Coordinates of C-alpha atoms and ligand atoms in Angstrom, one line a residue:
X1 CA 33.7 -16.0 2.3
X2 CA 30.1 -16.2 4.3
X3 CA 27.6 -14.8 1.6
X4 CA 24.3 -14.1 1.9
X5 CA 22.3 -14.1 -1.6
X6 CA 19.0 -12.6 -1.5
X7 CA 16.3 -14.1 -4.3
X8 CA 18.1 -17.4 -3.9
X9 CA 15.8 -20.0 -4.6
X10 CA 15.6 -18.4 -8.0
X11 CA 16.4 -18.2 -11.6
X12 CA 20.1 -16.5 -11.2
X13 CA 19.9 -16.5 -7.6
X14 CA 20.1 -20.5 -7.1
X15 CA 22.9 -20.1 -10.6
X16 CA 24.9 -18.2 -7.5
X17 CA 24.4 -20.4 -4.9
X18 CA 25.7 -23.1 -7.3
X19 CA 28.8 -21.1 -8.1
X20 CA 29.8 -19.8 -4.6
X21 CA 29.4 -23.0 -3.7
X22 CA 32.1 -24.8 -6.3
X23 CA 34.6 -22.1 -5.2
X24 CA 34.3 -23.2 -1.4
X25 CA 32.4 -19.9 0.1
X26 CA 29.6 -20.7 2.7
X27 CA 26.2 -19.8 1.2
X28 CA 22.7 -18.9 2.7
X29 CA 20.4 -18.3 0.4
X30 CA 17.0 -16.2 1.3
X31 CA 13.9 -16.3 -0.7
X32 CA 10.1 -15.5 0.1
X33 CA 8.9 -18.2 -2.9
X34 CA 6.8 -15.7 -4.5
X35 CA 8.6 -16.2 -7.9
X36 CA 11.4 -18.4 -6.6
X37 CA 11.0 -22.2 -5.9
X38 CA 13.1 -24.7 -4.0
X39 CA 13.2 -27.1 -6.7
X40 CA 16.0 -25.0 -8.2
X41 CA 18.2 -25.4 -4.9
X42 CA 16.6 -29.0 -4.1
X43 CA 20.3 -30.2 -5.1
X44 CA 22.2 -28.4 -2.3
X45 CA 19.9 -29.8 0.7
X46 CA 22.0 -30.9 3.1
X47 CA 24.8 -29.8 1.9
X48 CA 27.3 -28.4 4.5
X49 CA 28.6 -25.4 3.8
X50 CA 24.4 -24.0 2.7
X51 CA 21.7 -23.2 4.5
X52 CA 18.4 -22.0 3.1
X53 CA 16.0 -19.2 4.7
X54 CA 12.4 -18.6 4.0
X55 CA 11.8 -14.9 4.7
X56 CA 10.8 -11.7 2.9
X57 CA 13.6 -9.2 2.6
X58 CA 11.1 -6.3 2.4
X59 CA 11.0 -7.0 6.7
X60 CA 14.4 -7.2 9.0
X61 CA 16.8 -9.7 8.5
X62 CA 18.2 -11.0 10.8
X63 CA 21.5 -13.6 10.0
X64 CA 23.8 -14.8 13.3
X65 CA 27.3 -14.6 12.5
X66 CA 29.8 -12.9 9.9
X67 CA 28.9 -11.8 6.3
X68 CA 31.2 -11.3 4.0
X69 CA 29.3 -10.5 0.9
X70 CA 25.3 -10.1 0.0
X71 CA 24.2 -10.3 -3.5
X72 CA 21.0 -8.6 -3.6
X73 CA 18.9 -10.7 -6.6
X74 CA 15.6 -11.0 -4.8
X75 CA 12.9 -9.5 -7.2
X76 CA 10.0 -10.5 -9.3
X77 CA 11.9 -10.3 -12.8
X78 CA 9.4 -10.8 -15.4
X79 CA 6.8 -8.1 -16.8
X80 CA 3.9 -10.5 -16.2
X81 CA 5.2 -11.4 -12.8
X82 CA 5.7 -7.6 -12.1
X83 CA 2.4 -6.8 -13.9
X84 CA 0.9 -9.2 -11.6
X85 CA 2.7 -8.2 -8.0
X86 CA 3.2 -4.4 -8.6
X87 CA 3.2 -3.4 -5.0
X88 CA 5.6 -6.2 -4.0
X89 CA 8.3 -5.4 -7.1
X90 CA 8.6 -1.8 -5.8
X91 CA 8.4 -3.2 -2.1
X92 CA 11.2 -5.3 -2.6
X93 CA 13.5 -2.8 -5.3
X94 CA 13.1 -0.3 -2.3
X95 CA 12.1 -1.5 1.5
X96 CA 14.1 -4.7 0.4
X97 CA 17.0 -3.1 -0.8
X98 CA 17.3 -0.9 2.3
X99 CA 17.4 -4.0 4.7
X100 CA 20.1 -5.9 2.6
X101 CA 21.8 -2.8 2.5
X102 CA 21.3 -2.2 6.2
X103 CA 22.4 -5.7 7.1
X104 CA 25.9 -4.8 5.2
X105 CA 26.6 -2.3 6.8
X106 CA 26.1 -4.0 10.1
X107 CA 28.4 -6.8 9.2
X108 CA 30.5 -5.0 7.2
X109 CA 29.7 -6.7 3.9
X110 CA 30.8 -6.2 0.4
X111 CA 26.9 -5.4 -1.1
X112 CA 26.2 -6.5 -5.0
X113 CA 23.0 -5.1 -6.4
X114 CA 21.5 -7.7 -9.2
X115 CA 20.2 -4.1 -11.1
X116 CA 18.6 -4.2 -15.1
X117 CA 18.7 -2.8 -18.5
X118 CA 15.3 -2.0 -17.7
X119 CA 16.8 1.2 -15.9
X120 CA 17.7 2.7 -20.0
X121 CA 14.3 2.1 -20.3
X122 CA 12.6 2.5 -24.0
X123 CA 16.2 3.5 -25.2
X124 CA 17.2 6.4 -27.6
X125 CA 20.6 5.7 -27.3
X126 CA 22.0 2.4 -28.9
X127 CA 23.6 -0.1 -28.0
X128 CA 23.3 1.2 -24.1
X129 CA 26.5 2.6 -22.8
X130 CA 26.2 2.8 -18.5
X131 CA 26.7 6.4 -19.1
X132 CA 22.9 6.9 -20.7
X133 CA 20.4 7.7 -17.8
X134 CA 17.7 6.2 -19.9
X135 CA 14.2 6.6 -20.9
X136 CA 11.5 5.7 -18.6
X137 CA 8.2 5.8 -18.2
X138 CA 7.5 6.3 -14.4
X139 CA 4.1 5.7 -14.7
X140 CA 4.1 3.1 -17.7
X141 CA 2.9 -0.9 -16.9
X142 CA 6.6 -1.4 -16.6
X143 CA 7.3 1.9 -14.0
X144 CA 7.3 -0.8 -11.1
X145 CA 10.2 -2.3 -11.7
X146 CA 12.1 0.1 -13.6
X147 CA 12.1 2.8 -11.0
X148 CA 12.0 0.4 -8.4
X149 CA 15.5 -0.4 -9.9
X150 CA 16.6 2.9 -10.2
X151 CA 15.6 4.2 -7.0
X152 CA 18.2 0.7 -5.5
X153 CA 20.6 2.1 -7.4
X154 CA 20.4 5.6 -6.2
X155 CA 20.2 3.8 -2.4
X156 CA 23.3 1.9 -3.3
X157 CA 25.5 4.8 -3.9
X158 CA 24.3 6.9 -1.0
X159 CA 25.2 4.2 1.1
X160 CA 28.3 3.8 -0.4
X161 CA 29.0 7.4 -0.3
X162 CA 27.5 8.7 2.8
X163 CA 28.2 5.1 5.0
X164 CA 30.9 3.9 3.4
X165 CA 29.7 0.4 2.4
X166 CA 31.6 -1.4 -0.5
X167 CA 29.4 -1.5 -3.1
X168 CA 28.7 -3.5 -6.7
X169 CA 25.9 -2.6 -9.1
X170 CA 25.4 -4.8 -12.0
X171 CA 23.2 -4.0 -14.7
X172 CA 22.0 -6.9 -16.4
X173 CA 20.6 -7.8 -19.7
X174 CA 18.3 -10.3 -20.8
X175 CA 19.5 -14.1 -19.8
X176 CA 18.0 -17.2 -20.0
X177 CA 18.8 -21.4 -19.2
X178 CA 17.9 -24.3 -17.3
X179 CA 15.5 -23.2 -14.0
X180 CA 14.0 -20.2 -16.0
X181 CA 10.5 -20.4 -14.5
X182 CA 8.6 -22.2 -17.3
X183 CA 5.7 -19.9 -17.6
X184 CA 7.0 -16.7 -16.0
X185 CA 5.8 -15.1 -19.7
X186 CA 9.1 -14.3 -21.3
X187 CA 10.0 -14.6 -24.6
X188 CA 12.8 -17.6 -24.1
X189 CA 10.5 -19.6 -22.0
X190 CA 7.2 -18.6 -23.7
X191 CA 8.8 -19.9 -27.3
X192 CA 11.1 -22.7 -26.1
X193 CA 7.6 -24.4 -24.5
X194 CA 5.5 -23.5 -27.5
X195 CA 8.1 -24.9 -30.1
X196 CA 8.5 -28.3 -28.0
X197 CA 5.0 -28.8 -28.3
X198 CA 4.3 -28.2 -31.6
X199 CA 2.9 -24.8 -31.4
X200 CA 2.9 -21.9 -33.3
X201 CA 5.3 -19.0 -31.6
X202 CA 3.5 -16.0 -30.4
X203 CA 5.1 -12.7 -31.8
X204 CA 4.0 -9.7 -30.0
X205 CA 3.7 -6.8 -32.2
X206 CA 5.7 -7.2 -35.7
X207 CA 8.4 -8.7 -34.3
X208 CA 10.6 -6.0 -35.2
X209 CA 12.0 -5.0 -31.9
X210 CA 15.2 -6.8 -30.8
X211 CA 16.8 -8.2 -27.6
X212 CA 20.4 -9.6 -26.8
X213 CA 20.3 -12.7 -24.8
X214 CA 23.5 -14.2 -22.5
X215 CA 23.5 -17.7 -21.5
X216 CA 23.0 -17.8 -17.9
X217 CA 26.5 -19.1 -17.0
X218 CA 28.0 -16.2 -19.3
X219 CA 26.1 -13.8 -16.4
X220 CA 27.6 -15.7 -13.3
X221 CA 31.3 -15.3 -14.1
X222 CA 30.4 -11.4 -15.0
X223 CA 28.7 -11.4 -11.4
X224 CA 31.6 -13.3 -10.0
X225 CA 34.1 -11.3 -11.1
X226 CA 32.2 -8.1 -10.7
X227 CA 32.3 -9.0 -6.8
X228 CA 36.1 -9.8 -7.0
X229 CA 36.6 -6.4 -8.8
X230 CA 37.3 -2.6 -7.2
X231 CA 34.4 -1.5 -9.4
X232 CA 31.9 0.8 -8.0
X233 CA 30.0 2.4 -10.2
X234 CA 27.6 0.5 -12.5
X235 CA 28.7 -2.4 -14.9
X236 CA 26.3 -3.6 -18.0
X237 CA 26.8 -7.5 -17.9
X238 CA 24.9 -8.9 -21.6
X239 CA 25.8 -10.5 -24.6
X240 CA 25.7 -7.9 -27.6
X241 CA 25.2 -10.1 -30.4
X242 CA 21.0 -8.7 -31.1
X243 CA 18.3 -10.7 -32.9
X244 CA 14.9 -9.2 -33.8
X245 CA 12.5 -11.1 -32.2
X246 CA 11.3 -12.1 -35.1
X247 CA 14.5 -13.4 -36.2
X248 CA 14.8 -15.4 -32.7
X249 CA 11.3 -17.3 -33.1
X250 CA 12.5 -18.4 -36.6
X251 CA 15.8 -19.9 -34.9
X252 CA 13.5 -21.8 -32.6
X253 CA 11.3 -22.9 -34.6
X254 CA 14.5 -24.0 -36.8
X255 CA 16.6 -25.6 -33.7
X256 CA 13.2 -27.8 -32.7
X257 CA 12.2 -28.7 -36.2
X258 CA 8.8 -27.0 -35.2
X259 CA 6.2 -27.2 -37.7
X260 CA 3.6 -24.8 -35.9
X261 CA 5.2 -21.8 -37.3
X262 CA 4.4 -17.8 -35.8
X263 CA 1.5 -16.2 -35.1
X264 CA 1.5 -12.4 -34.3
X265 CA -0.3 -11.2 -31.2
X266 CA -0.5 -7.5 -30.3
X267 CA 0.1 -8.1 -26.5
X268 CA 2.0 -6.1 -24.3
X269 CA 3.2 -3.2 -26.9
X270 CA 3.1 -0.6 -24.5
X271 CA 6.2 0.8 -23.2
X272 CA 8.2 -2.5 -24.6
X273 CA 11.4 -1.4 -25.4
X274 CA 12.2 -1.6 -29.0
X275 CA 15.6 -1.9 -29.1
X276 CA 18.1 -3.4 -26.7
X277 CA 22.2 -4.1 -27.0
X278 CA 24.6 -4.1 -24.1
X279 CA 27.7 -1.8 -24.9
X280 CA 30.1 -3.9 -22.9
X281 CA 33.5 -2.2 -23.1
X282 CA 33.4 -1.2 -19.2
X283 CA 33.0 -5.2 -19.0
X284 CA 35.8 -6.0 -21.0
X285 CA 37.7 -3.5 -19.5
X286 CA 37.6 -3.5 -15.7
X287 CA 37.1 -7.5 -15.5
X288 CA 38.3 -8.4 -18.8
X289 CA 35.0 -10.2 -19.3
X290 CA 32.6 -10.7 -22.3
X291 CA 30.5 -13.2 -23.0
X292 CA 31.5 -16.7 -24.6
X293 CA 28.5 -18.6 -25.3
X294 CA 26.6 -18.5 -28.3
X295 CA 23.1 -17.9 -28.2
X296 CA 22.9 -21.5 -30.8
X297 CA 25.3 -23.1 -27.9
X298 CA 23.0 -21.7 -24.9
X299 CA 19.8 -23.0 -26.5
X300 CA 21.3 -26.3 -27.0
X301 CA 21.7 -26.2 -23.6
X302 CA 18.4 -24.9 -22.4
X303 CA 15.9 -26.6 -25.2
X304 CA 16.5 -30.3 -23.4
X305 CA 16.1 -28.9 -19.8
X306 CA 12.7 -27.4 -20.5
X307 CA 12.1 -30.2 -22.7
X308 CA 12.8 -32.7 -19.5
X309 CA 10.4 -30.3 -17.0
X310 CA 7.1 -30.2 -19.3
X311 CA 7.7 -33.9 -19.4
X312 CA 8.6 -34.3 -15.6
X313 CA 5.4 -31.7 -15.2
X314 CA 2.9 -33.9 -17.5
X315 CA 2.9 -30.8 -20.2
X316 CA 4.4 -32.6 -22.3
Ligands
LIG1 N1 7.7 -11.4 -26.6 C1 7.1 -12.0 -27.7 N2 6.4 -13.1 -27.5 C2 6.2 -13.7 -26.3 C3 6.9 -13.1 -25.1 C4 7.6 -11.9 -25.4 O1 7.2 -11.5 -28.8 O2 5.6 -14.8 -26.2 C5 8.5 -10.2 -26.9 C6 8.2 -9.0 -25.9 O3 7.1 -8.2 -26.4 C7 9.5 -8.3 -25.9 C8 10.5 -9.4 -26.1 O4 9.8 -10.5 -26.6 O5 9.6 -7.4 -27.0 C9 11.3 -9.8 -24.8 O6 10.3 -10.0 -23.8 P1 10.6 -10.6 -22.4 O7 9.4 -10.7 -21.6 O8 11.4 -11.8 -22.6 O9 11.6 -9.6 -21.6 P2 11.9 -8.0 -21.7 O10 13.2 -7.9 -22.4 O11 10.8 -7.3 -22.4 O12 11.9 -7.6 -20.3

């Protein structure tokens, strides 16, 4: 295959690149570098079957030649990042999402759509089946992403059903691993770099509201074999063991022999959801997929590779 991944040059998108790549597809990866960075695809320069394209998918692509599939994953992903470029997260859920989608249709494409949990919301209903239509606040510090996601979703399927494109939605839950950008504000990187540096971990609000992380290579094969699959409508791709975050900054702190402890900070309590599980039976299901990496094996993983960049960065 000749795919085209959008958001390349980041977090999941360059995890992509990696794994098209290994199974012998051609790969051109597209990124603007707002929140992406080419250190994450530094490893593939000059390699022959990828080529790398700096452009912003909110304007027209252009691409010479076939495509076979686009995987849509360009996006600021993180609430600061989205706090911080509001305009740009909608501009690139919707105007972005219409190009990619365009371009697919052009070329005949099979389209993927890297979508959220964040489209449940604050959920009511728990763990999240892809049949809830979630609770969100349009309006809310978070309404910039969330609907921007919904609203590519909703473009998706009337592409798919008034143009005919083959479509993909994935709906994904929080991940984390090597080339998670260090300071993008999230909890995994926010308490990984405090704990390797001997400081306390900050706890927003009590700490009582939960999260289920998958390992970033867990994701991938979901991804992968979402693509391969005849699946159309939405498919929730997570692990759904859930930790409190509480619970979560006392592993840390455990794993890294930390001394500096918790502190609790009352940042960013509005609209953060309170609870969130994956209900992966669709997964396991239609691509016989769930995840197999623990979230003790995954931090193994992930502790020495942001343990090696704060060095490599002089953090550290
Ligand atoms: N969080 C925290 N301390 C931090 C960063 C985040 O307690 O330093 C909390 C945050 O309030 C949220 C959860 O961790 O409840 C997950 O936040 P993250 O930004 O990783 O992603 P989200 O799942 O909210 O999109």
């Amino acid at each position: 295959m000749r795919v085209l991944i959008t958001g390349g040059a980041g977090f999941l998108g360059s995890h992509l690149c990696d794994r098209f790549l290994a199974e012998g597809h051609t790969v051109i990866a597209m990124d603007n570098l707002i929140t992406g960075n080419t250190d994450n695809i530094a490893h593939l320069a000059g390699h022959e079957q990828f080529l790398f394209i700096q452009h912003d998918v909110t304007n027209y692509i252009f691409i010479e030649g076939p495509l076979d599939a686009i995987l849509h994953f360009a996006s600021p992903a993180s609430p600061i990042d989205y706090l911080q470029l509001p305009i740009q997260t909608l501009k690139v859920g919707a105007l972005g999402t219409h190009k990619a989608l365009g371009l697919a249709k052009d070329k005949g494409a099979r389209f993927l759509l890297a979508s959220t949990s964040e489209v449940y919301g604050d959920p009511q209903v728990h763990p999240q089946p892809e049949t809830y239509y979630g609770h969100v606040n349009p309006i809310g510090p978070r309404g910039v992403y969330d609907e921007a996601k919904r609203f590519a979703e909703a473009l998706v399927m009337a592409y798919h059903r008034y143009h005919g494109v083959d479509t993909r939605i994935v709906r994904i839950f929080n991940t984390y691993g090597p080339r998670m950008r260090l300071h993008d504000g999230r909890v995994v990187p926010n308490f990984i770099g405090q704990s390797v540096k001997g400081e306390p971990l900050t706890v927003y609000g009590d700490g009582s509201q939960t999260r289920s992380f998958q390992y970033v290579d867990d994701l991938i094969e979901g991804i992968y074999r979402l693509l391969l699959s005849d699946e159309v409508s939405p498919v929730n791709i997570g692990n759904p063991r859930e930790f409190t975050i509480l619970s979560f900054a006392e592993m840390v702190n455990r794993m890294t022999a930390n001394p500096g402890g918790i502190i609790y900070k009352d940042a960013r309590t509005q609209d953060d959801p309170q609870v969130r599980q994956p209900d992966i039976r669709k997964a396991k299901q239609v691509l016989n997929w769930e995840a197999k990496i623990t979230l003790e094996e995954g931090l193994e993983k992930t502790i020495p590779w942001f343990r090696q960049e704060l060095q490599r960065l002089g953090e550290l």
